[in-house]
Amino acid sequence: MSNWLELSVSADIEAAEAVTELLARYAPNGSVVLEPPWQANESEPGETSTSQPYLTDSTRPVLLRIYLAEHPAVAQTCREIEQALWHLGRLRPVGPLQVRTVSEEDWANAWKEHYQVQHITERLVLVPSWLDYTAQPHELTIALDPGMAFGTGLHPTTRLCLRLLEQQLQPGMRVLDLGTGSGILAIAAAKMGAVEVWAIDNDPVAVRVASENVAHNQCSEPVRVLEGSIEAASGHFDLILANIIANVLMSLADGLTQALAPNGTLISSGIIDERETEVALALATTGLHLHARQRDADWVALVHRHQRPGS
Amino acid sequence: MAKKLMGVVKLQLGAGKATPAPPVGPALGQYGINIMAFVKEYNEKTAAQAGSIVPAEVTVYSDRSFTVRILTPPAADLLRKASGAAKGASNPKKDTVGSINREQLREIAQMKMQDLNAIDIEGAEQIIAGTARSMGIQIVD
């Protein structure tokens, strides 16, 4: 795990953009702006009901922050930033540069503290692999440690896919999960009775995490995890899950359709609502027919069927 | 039961290029949200603006769900482009790196109005002019 230097500066609202611009010269990967919230009840800092609009308090300083990887020249960089801030401080009030070291461990696993058991449907339950959970007789549990891979079950795209998977999967089906991430959908398919599941991702981190989760759920028999894209899959599939993003779905439309068995079903997700029409059109031009759609927040999932002539 | 708001974080990142590395990881990890979920959402929402810095406002709730709102480009970026300056002045009290006119100031203020804490367009102009001064960009009539 690598260490980073966290550089923070407070400034008033008018100087905030200039300070951010200055800091960004040294941190091309981006910066953070923390504006103080206006709170009606100061006795409960950090918590405001969603029924109240979120407002920022323009009379209080804004905190600007960047991160620099630790390397031998970083002390010199900090001195340069301090000097530039001093010049800015002659025009507007700018606080001193505050520097602290942060470790990747500090944030990479912080979310785990809040990752709880999730009931996705009446039957399907996601259980963090470090928690104990006693399942009800009708429940189907998936033990999951997503690590740094996508697919915690918290995001609308994953939840949409899981719900649609439960509706569409028939025991004995051959399933492809393209862009498997944590392996969550592949494991769910296996537990629902798929006879064979191909879980493919082009990210080696996802492949490692998915393999671990598949093994942890004792699904290594039906699920094979592979690194690559659609070309890594062979044969035809009764059901394809593609929880990716709109651009990738469109570029893979032909390949996905060709990989479908006659009367096969494609569940595509990861589609931001404003791009739904484009994706639906790209899939329709390959000969697929829209069968169903579901929406959750800004995200849409589509269910297409392959109806080959004579099938 | 209404969800409670835990925090709001603004991130300025390259459109379509967010990764779990800093600043995203430490800025959001402390709120307990899954970083890859944000990365996927940000990159998808900003894919069409590749090559620009696009700020995003992340609102985190007590159940660790979050929303991502894409904001207008940073005022500093708009000022840089309008004035032709490559970057802000190292010593803005002494050095000038470029200038914009009142019309350009108003255009930028109008573009940024929805994301600024300003009551009216004059208030927004005042904030943008302050940013310009702090960058060594002059406002000329």
Short mmCIF file of C-alpha atoms in Angstrom, two decimals:
data_model
loop_
_atom_site.label_atom_id
_atom_site.label_comp_id
_atom_site.label_asym_id
_atom_site.label_seq_id
_atom_site.Cartn_x
_atom_site.Cartn_y
_atom_site.Cartn_z
CA MET A 1 0.00 0.00 0.00
CA SER A 2 1.46 3.37 -1.02
CA ASN A 3 1.54 6.61 0.94
CA TRP A 4 0.28 9.97 -0.23
CA LEU A 5 0.59 13.51 1.07
CA GLU A 6 -2.71 15.25 1.66
CA LEU A 7 -2.36 19.03 1.17
CA SER A 8 -5.21 21.17 2.50
CA VAL A 9 -5.78 24.93 2.36
CA SER A 10 -8.75 26.95 3.52
CA ALA A 11 -9.82 30.05 1.62
CA ASP A 12 -12.84 32.31 1.32
CA ILE A 13 -15.35 31.60 -1.44
CA GLU A 14 -13.88 34.17 -3.85
CA ALA A 15 -10.34 32.84 -3.52
CA ALA A 16 -11.41 29.19 -3.61
CA GLU A 17 -11.29 28.77 -7.38
CA ALA A 18 -7.92 30.50 -7.66
CA VAL A 19 -6.45 28.31 -4.90
CA THR A 20 -7.89 25.19 -6.56
CA GLU A 21 -6.40 26.26 -9.88
CA LEU A 22 -3.05 26.78 -8.21
CA LEU A 23 -3.15 23.40 -6.44
CA ALA A 24 -4.32 21.62 -9.60
CA ARG A 25 -1.09 22.65 -11.35
CA TYR A 26 0.67 20.21 -9.04
CA ALA A 27 -2.03 17.51 -8.96
CA PRO A 28 -3.29 16.79 -12.49
CA ASN A 29 -5.30 13.83 -11.16
CA GLY A 30 -7.79 16.24 -9.58
CA SER A 31 -8.76 18.10 -6.44
CA VAL A 32 -11.39 18.16 -3.71
CA VAL A 33 -13.55 21.10 -2.63
CA LEU A 34 -15.30 20.91 0.73
CA GLU A 35 -17.80 23.71 1.25
CA PRO A 36 -19.14 24.11 4.78
CA PRO A 37 -22.81 23.16 4.94
CA TRP A 38 -25.29 25.62 6.33
CA GLN A 39 -26.94 23.91 9.27
CA ALA A 40 -30.10 25.05 10.94
CA ASN A 41 -29.27 22.91 13.95
CA GLU A 42 -25.58 23.14 14.82
CA SER A 43 -26.00 20.56 17.57
CA GLU A 44 -26.19 17.84 14.91
CA PRO A 45 -23.19 18.52 12.72
CA GLY A 46 -23.04 16.54 9.51
CA GLU A 47 -26.63 15.35 9.56
CA THR A 48 -29.45 17.09 7.79
CA SER A 49 -32.72 15.58 6.71
CA THR A 50 -33.04 15.16 2.94
CA SER A 51 -36.32 17.01 3.19
CA GLN A 52 -34.30 20.18 3.76
CA PRO A 53 -32.37 21.63 0.81
CA TYR A 54 -28.60 21.44 1.06
CA LEU A 55 -27.08 24.90 1.28
CA THR A 56 -23.53 26.04 1.72
CA ASP A 57 -22.50 28.75 4.13
CA SER A 58 -20.67 31.33 2.02
CA THR A 59 -19.48 33.21 5.11
CA ARG A 60 -17.26 30.33 6.21
CA PRO A 61 -14.01 29.24 4.52
CA VAL A 62 -13.91 26.52 1.89
CA LEU A 63 -11.40 23.69 2.28
CA LEU A 64 -9.40 22.82 -0.83
CA ARG A 65 -7.43 19.62 -1.02
CA ILE A 66 -5.07 17.71 -3.31
CA TYR A 67 -3.00 14.54 -2.97
CA LEU A 68 0.61 14.04 -4.04
CA ALA A 69 2.32 10.66 -4.22
CA GLU A 70 5.28 10.50 -1.82
CA HIS A 71 8.54 10.89 -3.73
CA PRO A 72 11.90 12.56 -3.07
CA ALA A 73 10.97 15.87 -4.74
CA VAL A 74 7.65 16.28 -2.94
CA ALA A 75 9.10 18.53 -0.20
CA GLN A 76 10.26 20.99 -2.87
CA THR A 77 6.78 20.89 -4.46
CA CYS A 78 5.23 21.75 -1.08
CA ARG A 79 7.60 24.73 -0.72
CA GLU A 80 6.62 25.99 -4.17
CA ILE A 81 2.93 25.70 -3.29
CA GLU A 82 3.49 27.53 0.00
CA GLN A 83 5.22 30.36 -1.84
CA ALA A 84 2.45 30.65 -4.42
CA LEU A 85 -0.18 30.62 -1.62
CA TRP A 86 1.67 33.42 0.14
CA HIS A 87 1.33 35.57 -2.99
CA LEU A 88 -2.38 34.75 -3.24
CA GLY A 89 -2.78 35.55 0.44
CA ARG A 90 -1.80 39.16 -0.25
CA LEU A 91 -5.03 39.54 -2.24
CA ARG A 92 -7.51 37.41 -0.30
CA PRO A 93 -7.41 35.58 3.04
CA VAL A 94 -5.83 32.17 2.46
CA GLY A 95 -5.06 29.76 5.31
CA PRO A 96 -1.73 28.01 5.85
CA LEU A 97 -0.84 24.89 3.89
CA GLN A 98 -1.57 21.83 6.01
CA VAL A 99 0.17 18.59 5.10
CA ARG A 100 -0.40 15.09 6.42
CA THR A 101 0.49 11.62 5.22
CA VAL A 102 -2.33 9.25 4.34
CA SER A 103 -2.03 5.57 3.55
CA GLU A 104 -4.04 3.73 0.93
CA GLU A 105 -5.22 1.45 3.73
CA ASP A 106 -7.00 4.43 5.27
CA TRP A 107 -9.54 4.63 2.48
CA ALA A 108 -9.40 1.39 0.48
CA ASN A 109 -11.26 -0.53 3.16
CA ALA A 110 -13.07 2.29 4.99
CA TRP A 111 -16.38 1.56 3.25
CA LYS A 112 -16.44 -1.99 4.66
CA GLU A 113 -17.46 -0.64 8.05
CA HIS A 114 -20.77 0.44 6.54
CA TYR A 115 -21.35 -2.42 4.12
CA GLN A 116 -24.27 -4.35 5.57
CA VAL A 117 -26.49 -7.30 4.68
CA GLN A 118 -28.74 -6.29 1.77
CA HIS A 119 -32.05 -7.83 0.79
CA ILE A 120 -32.13 -7.27 -2.98
CA THR A 121 -35.36 -9.20 -3.52
CA GLU A 122 -37.47 -11.34 -1.21
CA ARG A 123 -35.21 -14.28 -2.03
CA LEU A 124 -31.82 -12.78 -2.83
CA VAL A 125 -29.61 -11.58 0.04
CA LEU A 126 -26.09 -10.11 -0.23
CA VAL A 127 -23.92 -10.79 2.80
CA PRO A 128 -20.49 -9.16 3.30
CA SER A 129 -18.09 -12.09 3.52
CA TRP A 130 -16.77 -10.90 6.91
CA LEU A 131 -20.25 -10.93 8.51
CA ASP A 132 -22.29 -13.85 9.82
CA TYR A 133 -25.84 -14.23 8.57
CA THR A 134 -28.38 -16.97 9.17
CA ALA A 135 -30.47 -17.35 6.02
CA GLN A 136 -34.20 -18.07 6.09
CA PRO A 137 -35.21 -21.29 4.27
CA HIS A 138 -36.48 -19.37 1.22
CA GLU A 139 -33.42 -17.11 0.98
CA LEU A 140 -30.48 -17.41 -1.36
CA THR A 141 -27.34 -15.75 -0.02
CA ILE A 142 -24.28 -14.43 -1.82
CA ALA A 143 -21.19 -13.83 0.31
CA LEU A 144 -19.28 -10.92 -1.16
CA ASP A 145 -16.07 -8.98 -0.67
CA PRO A 146 -15.97 -6.62 -3.68
CA GLY A 147 -12.59 -5.13 -2.73
CA MET A 148 -11.72 -2.54 -5.37
CA ALA A 149 -13.92 -4.17 -8.03
CA PHE A 150 -17.36 -2.91 -9.09
CA GLY A 151 -20.40 -4.78 -7.88
CA THR A 152 -21.32 -4.30 -4.25
CA GLY A 153 -25.06 -4.49 -4.80
CA LEU A 154 -25.34 -0.91 -3.57
CA HIS A 155 -25.36 0.66 -7.02
CA PRO A 156 -28.66 0.86 -8.96
CA THR A 157 -27.13 -0.83 -12.04
CA THR A 158 -26.20 -3.95 -10.07
CA ARG A 159 -29.53 -4.06 -8.25
CA LEU A 160 -31.42 -3.75 -11.54
CA CYS A 161 -29.42 -6.63 -12.99
CA LEU A 162 -29.99 -8.86 -9.97
CA ARG A 163 -33.76 -8.28 -10.04
CA LEU A 164 -33.96 -8.95 -13.78
CA LEU A 165 -31.70 -11.98 -13.47
CA GLU A 166 -34.08 -13.48 -10.94
CA GLN A 167 -36.99 -12.95 -13.34
CA GLN A 168 -35.25 -14.25 -16.46
CA LEU A 169 -33.03 -17.13 -15.32
CA GLN A 170 -34.28 -20.68 -15.74
CA PRO A 171 -32.38 -23.58 -14.12
CA GLY A 172 -30.08 -25.30 -16.59
CA MET A 173 -29.27 -22.17 -18.58
CA ARG A 174 -25.82 -21.36 -19.95
CA VAL A 175 -24.93 -17.82 -18.82
CA LEU A 176 -22.34 -15.21 -19.78
CA ASP A 177 -21.55 -12.34 -17.36
CA LEU A 178 -19.54 -9.80 -19.32
CA GLY A 179 -17.81 -7.17 -17.14
CA THR A 180 -18.19 -9.35 -14.08
CA GLY A 181 -16.46 -6.98 -11.59
CA SER A 182 -16.80 -8.58 -8.16
CA GLY A 183 -18.49 -11.64 -9.74
CA ILE A 184 -21.77 -10.84 -8.00
CA LEU A 185 -24.02 -11.53 -11.01
CA ALA A 186 -22.18 -14.70 -12.04
CA ILE A 187 -22.47 -16.10 -8.51
CA ALA A 188 -26.16 -15.19 -8.35
CA ALA A 189 -26.74 -16.95 -11.69
CA ALA A 190 -24.95 -20.06 -10.46
CA LYS A 191 -26.91 -20.12 -7.21
CA MET A 192 -30.18 -19.72 -9.12
CA GLY A 193 -29.44 -22.86 -11.10
CA ALA A 194 -27.38 -21.92 -14.17
CA VAL A 195 -25.54 -25.00 -15.34
CA GLU A 196 -22.55 -23.08 -16.71
CA VAL A 197 -21.50 -19.46 -16.14
CA TRP A 198 -18.71 -17.60 -17.89
CA ALA A 199 -17.57 -14.56 -15.88
CA ILE A 200 -15.34 -12.29 -17.97
CA ASP A 201 -13.67 -8.96 -17.20
CA ASN A 202 -10.85 -7.04 -18.89
CA ASP A 203 -9.60 -5.73 -15.52
CA PRO A 204 -7.14 -8.11 -13.83
CA VAL A 205 -8.13 -6.75 -10.40
CA ALA A 206 -11.75 -7.69 -11.08
CA VAL A 207 -10.69 -11.15 -12.31
CA ARG A 208 -8.80 -11.77 -9.06
CA VAL A 209 -11.62 -10.46 -6.85
CA ALA A 210 -14.29 -12.37 -8.80
CA SER A 211 -12.27 -15.61 -8.57
CA GLU A 212 -12.01 -15.19 -4.80
CA ASN A 213 -15.73 -14.52 -4.42
CA VAL A 214 -16.65 -17.45 -6.67
CA ALA A 215 -14.47 -19.77 -4.58
CA HIS A 216 -15.84 -18.35 -1.32
CA ASN A 217 -19.38 -19.08 -2.50
CA GLN A 218 -18.38 -22.61 -3.59
CA CYS A 219 -19.43 -21.87 -7.14
CA SER A 220 -16.15 -22.81 -8.87
CA GLU A 221 -17.85 -25.75 -10.53
CA PRO A 222 -20.32 -23.89 -12.75
CA VAL A 223 -18.50 -20.51 -12.84
CA ARG A 224 -15.31 -19.99 -14.80
CA VAL A 225 -13.63 -16.58 -14.44
CA LEU A 226 -11.61 -15.29 -17.40
CA GLU A 227 -9.71 -12.11 -18.28
CA GLY A 228 -10.70 -10.54 -21.60
CA SER A 229 -13.79 -9.36 -23.47
CA ILE A 230 -16.54 -10.97 -25.55
CA GLU A 231 -13.92 -12.81 -27.66
CA ALA A 232 -12.93 -14.86 -24.59
CA ALA A 233 -16.38 -16.49 -24.54
CA SER A 234 -17.09 -19.48 -26.75
CA GLY A 235 -20.37 -21.05 -27.81
CA HIS A 236 -23.87 -19.60 -27.44
CA PHE A 237 -25.52 -18.49 -24.22
CA ASP A 238 -29.15 -18.69 -23.11
CA LEU A 239 -28.68 -15.58 -20.99
CA ILE A 240 -26.10 -12.79 -21.21
CA LEU A 241 -25.60 -10.21 -18.46
CA ALA A 242 -23.75 -7.07 -19.52
CA ASN A 243 -23.61 -4.53 -16.71
CA ILE A 244 -21.05 -2.25 -18.34
CA ILE A 245 -21.57 1.30 -19.70
CA ALA A 246 -23.42 2.68 -22.72
CA ASN A 247 -20.39 3.18 -25.01
CA VAL A 248 -19.07 -0.32 -24.43
CA LEU A 249 -22.51 -1.88 -24.84
CA MET A 250 -22.91 -0.16 -28.20
CA SER A 251 -19.46 -1.17 -29.40
CA LEU A 252 -20.11 -4.79 -28.35
CA ALA A 253 -23.68 -4.97 -29.67
CA ASP A 254 -22.81 -7.27 -32.60
CA GLY A 255 -20.66 -9.58 -30.49
CA LEU A 256 -23.29 -9.85 -27.76
CA THR A 257 -26.01 -10.71 -30.26
CA GLN A 258 -23.84 -13.32 -31.98
CA ALA A 259 -23.08 -14.93 -28.62
CA LEU A 260 -26.81 -15.36 -27.84
CA ALA A 261 -28.45 -18.72 -28.37
CA PRO A 262 -31.69 -18.85 -30.42
CA ASN A 263 -34.38 -17.26 -28.22
CA GLY A 264 -31.61 -16.19 -25.85
CA THR A 265 -31.98 -13.19 -23.53
CA LEU A 266 -29.64 -10.21 -23.08
CA ILE A 267 -29.83 -8.13 -19.90
CA SER A 268 -27.89 -4.91 -20.51
CA SER A 269 -27.35 -2.48 -17.66
CA GLY A 270 -25.09 0.41 -16.67
CA ILE A 271 -27.05 2.68 -19.03
CA ILE A 272 -27.47 6.26 -17.91
CA ASP A 273 -31.03 7.31 -18.77
CA GLU A 274 -30.03 9.95 -21.34
CA ARG A 275 -28.26 7.28 -23.41
CA GLU A 276 -31.00 4.65 -23.31
CA THR A 277 -32.29 5.41 -26.83
CA GLU A 278 -28.80 5.11 -28.37
CA VAL A 279 -28.16 1.76 -26.70
CA ALA A 280 -31.63 0.41 -27.54
CA LEU A 281 -31.12 1.45 -31.18
CA ALA A 282 -27.67 -0.18 -31.38
CA LEU A 283 -29.08 -3.45 -30.01
CA ALA A 284 -32.17 -3.30 -32.24
CA THR A 285 -30.04 -2.95 -35.37
CA THR A 286 -28.38 -6.28 -34.55
CA GLY A 287 -31.76 -8.00 -34.65
CA LEU A 288 -32.68 -8.02 -30.96
CA HIS A 289 -36.17 -7.23 -29.73
CA LEU A 290 -36.82 -5.18 -26.62
CA HIS A 291 -38.71 -7.31 -24.15
CA ALA A 292 -38.63 -5.27 -20.93
CA ARG A 293 -36.98 -2.31 -19.24
CA GLN A 294 -36.50 -1.25 -15.65
CA ARG A 295 -35.29 1.98 -14.18
CA ASP A 296 -33.66 2.85 -10.85
CA ALA A 297 -32.64 6.47 -10.17
CA ASP A 298 -30.74 7.73 -13.28
CA TRP A 299 -30.06 4.21 -14.55
CA VAL A 300 -31.85 1.92 -16.95
CA ALA A 301 -31.57 -1.83 -17.63
CA LEU A 302 -32.92 -3.40 -20.81
CA VAL A 303 -33.99 -6.95 -21.54
CA HIS A 304 -33.68 -8.00 -25.19
CA ARG A 305 -34.62 -11.30 -26.81
CA HIS A 306 -32.99 -12.90 -29.79
CA GLN A 307 -35.50 -14.25 -32.24
CA ARG A 308 -33.65 -15.86 -35.06
CA PRO A 309 -35.61 -16.70 -38.22
CA GLY A 310 -36.98 -20.19 -37.92
CA SER A 311 -36.35 -20.41 -34.19
CA MET B 1 -37.89 7.40 7.34
CA ALA B 2 -36.06 10.19 5.54
CA LYS B 3 -32.43 9.48 4.79
CA LYS B 4 -29.94 11.67 6.58
CA LEU B 5 -27.34 13.60 4.69
CA MET B 6 -23.82 12.71 5.80
CA GLY B 7 -21.80 15.02 3.61
CA VAL B 8 -21.29 16.70 0.27
CA VAL B 9 -17.97 16.48 -1.53
CA LYS B 10 -17.05 18.30 -4.71
CA LEU B 11 -14.43 16.68 -6.89
CA GLN B 12 -12.72 18.28 -9.87
CA LEU B 13 -11.57 15.50 -12.17
CA GLY B 14 -10.71 14.84 -15.78
CA ALA B 15 -13.92 13.87 -17.58
CA GLY B 16 -14.19 10.11 -18.03
CA LYS B 17 -10.90 9.55 -16.24
CA ALA B 18 -11.78 9.04 -12.59
CA THR B 19 -9.90 6.22 -10.86
CA PRO B 20 -9.97 4.91 -7.27
CA ALA B 21 -6.60 6.64 -6.67
CA PRO B 22 -6.46 10.03 -4.87
CA PRO B 23 -8.26 12.34 -4.76
CA VAL B 24 -11.32 10.07 -5.28
CA GLY B 25 -10.31 7.29 -2.87
CA PRO B 26 -9.54 9.29 0.26
CA ALA B 27 -12.24 11.93 -0.39
CA LEU B 28 -15.05 9.39 -0.66
CA GLY B 29 -13.64 6.40 1.25
CA GLN B 30 -14.02 8.28 4.54
CA TYR B 31 -17.80 8.40 3.97
CA GLY B 32 -17.98 4.66 3.55
CA ILE B 33 -19.19 4.54 -0.03
CA ASN B 34 -17.80 2.07 -2.53
CA ILE B 35 -15.28 3.97 -4.60
CA MET B 36 -15.64 1.91 -7.78
CA ALA B 37 -19.35 2.64 -7.85
CA PHE B 38 -18.59 6.38 -7.95
CA VAL B 39 -15.84 5.91 -10.55
CA LYS B 40 -18.21 4.07 -12.87
CA GLU B 41 -20.97 6.65 -12.47
CA TYR B 42 -18.70 9.69 -12.90
CA ASN B 43 -16.95 8.29 -15.98
CA GLU B 44 -20.25 7.41 -17.62
CA LYS B 45 -21.83 10.78 -16.89
CA THR B 46 -18.83 12.74 -18.20
CA ALA B 47 -17.77 10.51 -21.12
CA ALA B 48 -18.96 13.09 -23.68
CA GLN B 49 -16.76 15.86 -22.19
CA ALA B 50 -13.42 14.05 -22.48
CA GLY B 51 -10.47 16.44 -22.32
CA SER B 52 -12.12 18.88 -19.88
CA ILE B 53 -12.03 19.21 -16.11
CA VAL B 54 -15.56 18.46 -14.98
CA PRO B 55 -16.54 18.96 -11.33
CA ALA B 56 -19.00 16.60 -9.68
CA GLU B 57 -20.95 17.04 -6.47
CA VAL B 58 -21.30 13.81 -4.51
CA THR B 59 -24.03 13.75 -1.86
CA VAL B 60 -23.65 10.93 0.65
CA TYR B 61 -26.52 9.66 2.82
CA SER B 62 -26.51 7.77 6.08
CA ASP B 63 -27.24 4.41 4.37
CA ARG B 64 -24.09 5.01 2.28
CA SER B 65 -26.07 5.54 -0.87
CA PHE B 66 -24.98 8.56 -2.87
CA THR B 67 -25.96 10.76 -5.78
CA VAL B 68 -23.62 12.34 -8.32
CA ARG B 69 -24.47 15.71 -9.90
CA ILE B 70 -22.27 16.97 -12.70
CA LEU B 71 -21.48 20.67 -12.31
CA THR B 72 -20.46 23.43 -14.69
CA PRO B 73 -16.72 23.72 -15.53
CA PRO B 74 -14.56 25.46 -12.87
CA ALA B 75 -14.58 29.26 -13.14
CA ALA B 76 -10.78 29.19 -13.21
CA ASP B 77 -10.91 27.04 -16.36
CA LEU B 78 -13.44 29.33 -18.04
CA LEU B 79 -11.36 32.40 -17.12
CA ARG B 80 -8.19 30.79 -18.43
CA LYS B 81 -9.84 29.95 -21.74
CA ALA B 82 -11.52 33.37 -22.12
CA SER B 83 -8.29 35.26 -21.36
CA GLY B 84 -6.00 32.93 -23.30
CA ALA B 85 -3.79 32.45 -20.23
CA ALA B 86 -2.13 29.05 -19.86
CA LYS B 87 -2.31 29.26 -16.04
CA GLY B 88 -2.89 31.69 -13.21
CA ALA B 89 -0.16 34.15 -12.14
CA SER B 90 2.40 33.00 -9.57
CA ASN B 91 2.24 36.46 -8.02
CA PRO B 92 -1.21 37.84 -8.93
CA LYS B 93 -0.67 41.08 -6.99
CA LYS B 94 2.18 42.01 -9.32
CA ASP B 95 1.76 39.94 -12.49
CA THR B 96 -1.01 39.92 -15.07
CA VAL B 97 -1.40 36.82 -17.23
CA GLY B 98 -4.37 37.97 -19.32
CA SER B 99 -7.58 39.95 -19.41
CA ILE B 100 -11.28 39.58 -20.13
CA ASN B 101 -13.91 42.23 -20.78
CA ARG B 102 -17.16 42.89 -18.88
CA GLU B 103 -19.19 40.95 -21.44
CA GLN B 104 -17.00 37.86 -21.00
CA LEU B 105 -17.28 38.25 -17.22
CA ARG B 106 -21.08 38.25 -17.47
CA GLU B 107 -21.05 35.21 -19.78
CA ILE B 108 -18.94 33.24 -17.30
CA ALA B 109 -21.09 34.42 -14.36
CA GLN B 110 -24.24 33.30 -16.21
CA MET B 111 -22.71 29.92 -16.98
CA LYS B 112 -21.64 29.43 -13.33
CA MET B 113 -24.74 31.00 -11.76
CA GLN B 114 -26.51 27.69 -11.00
CA ASP B 115 -23.50 26.38 -9.03
CA LEU B 116 -22.61 29.58 -7.17
CA ASN B 117 -23.91 30.78 -3.87
CA ALA B 118 -25.02 34.06 -5.44
CA ILE B 119 -28.39 35.79 -5.06
CA ASP B 120 -28.29 37.49 -8.46
CA ILE B 121 -26.09 37.81 -11.55
CA GLU B 122 -24.25 40.80 -10.05
CA GLY B 123 -23.32 38.68 -7.03
CA ALA B 124 -22.09 35.90 -9.33
CA GLU B 125 -20.04 38.43 -11.33
CA GLN B 126 -18.46 39.64 -8.12
CA ILE B 127 -17.36 36.13 -7.19
CA ILE B 128 -15.97 35.46 -10.69
CA ALA B 129 -14.17 38.83 -10.73
CA GLY B 130 -12.59 37.93 -7.37
CA THR B 131 -11.38 34.65 -8.82
CA ALA B 132 -10.00 36.49 -11.87
CA ARG B 133 -8.07 38.94 -9.66
CA SER B 134 -6.64 36.06 -7.64
CA MET B 135 -5.39 34.49 -10.85
CA GLY B 136 -3.83 37.69 -12.22
CA ILE B 137 -6.52 38.12 -14.89
CA GLN B 138 -7.66 41.70 -15.38
CA ILE B 139 -11.23 42.80 -16.05
CA VAL B 140 -11.18 45.54 -18.67
CA ASP B 141 -14.04 47.78 -19.82
#
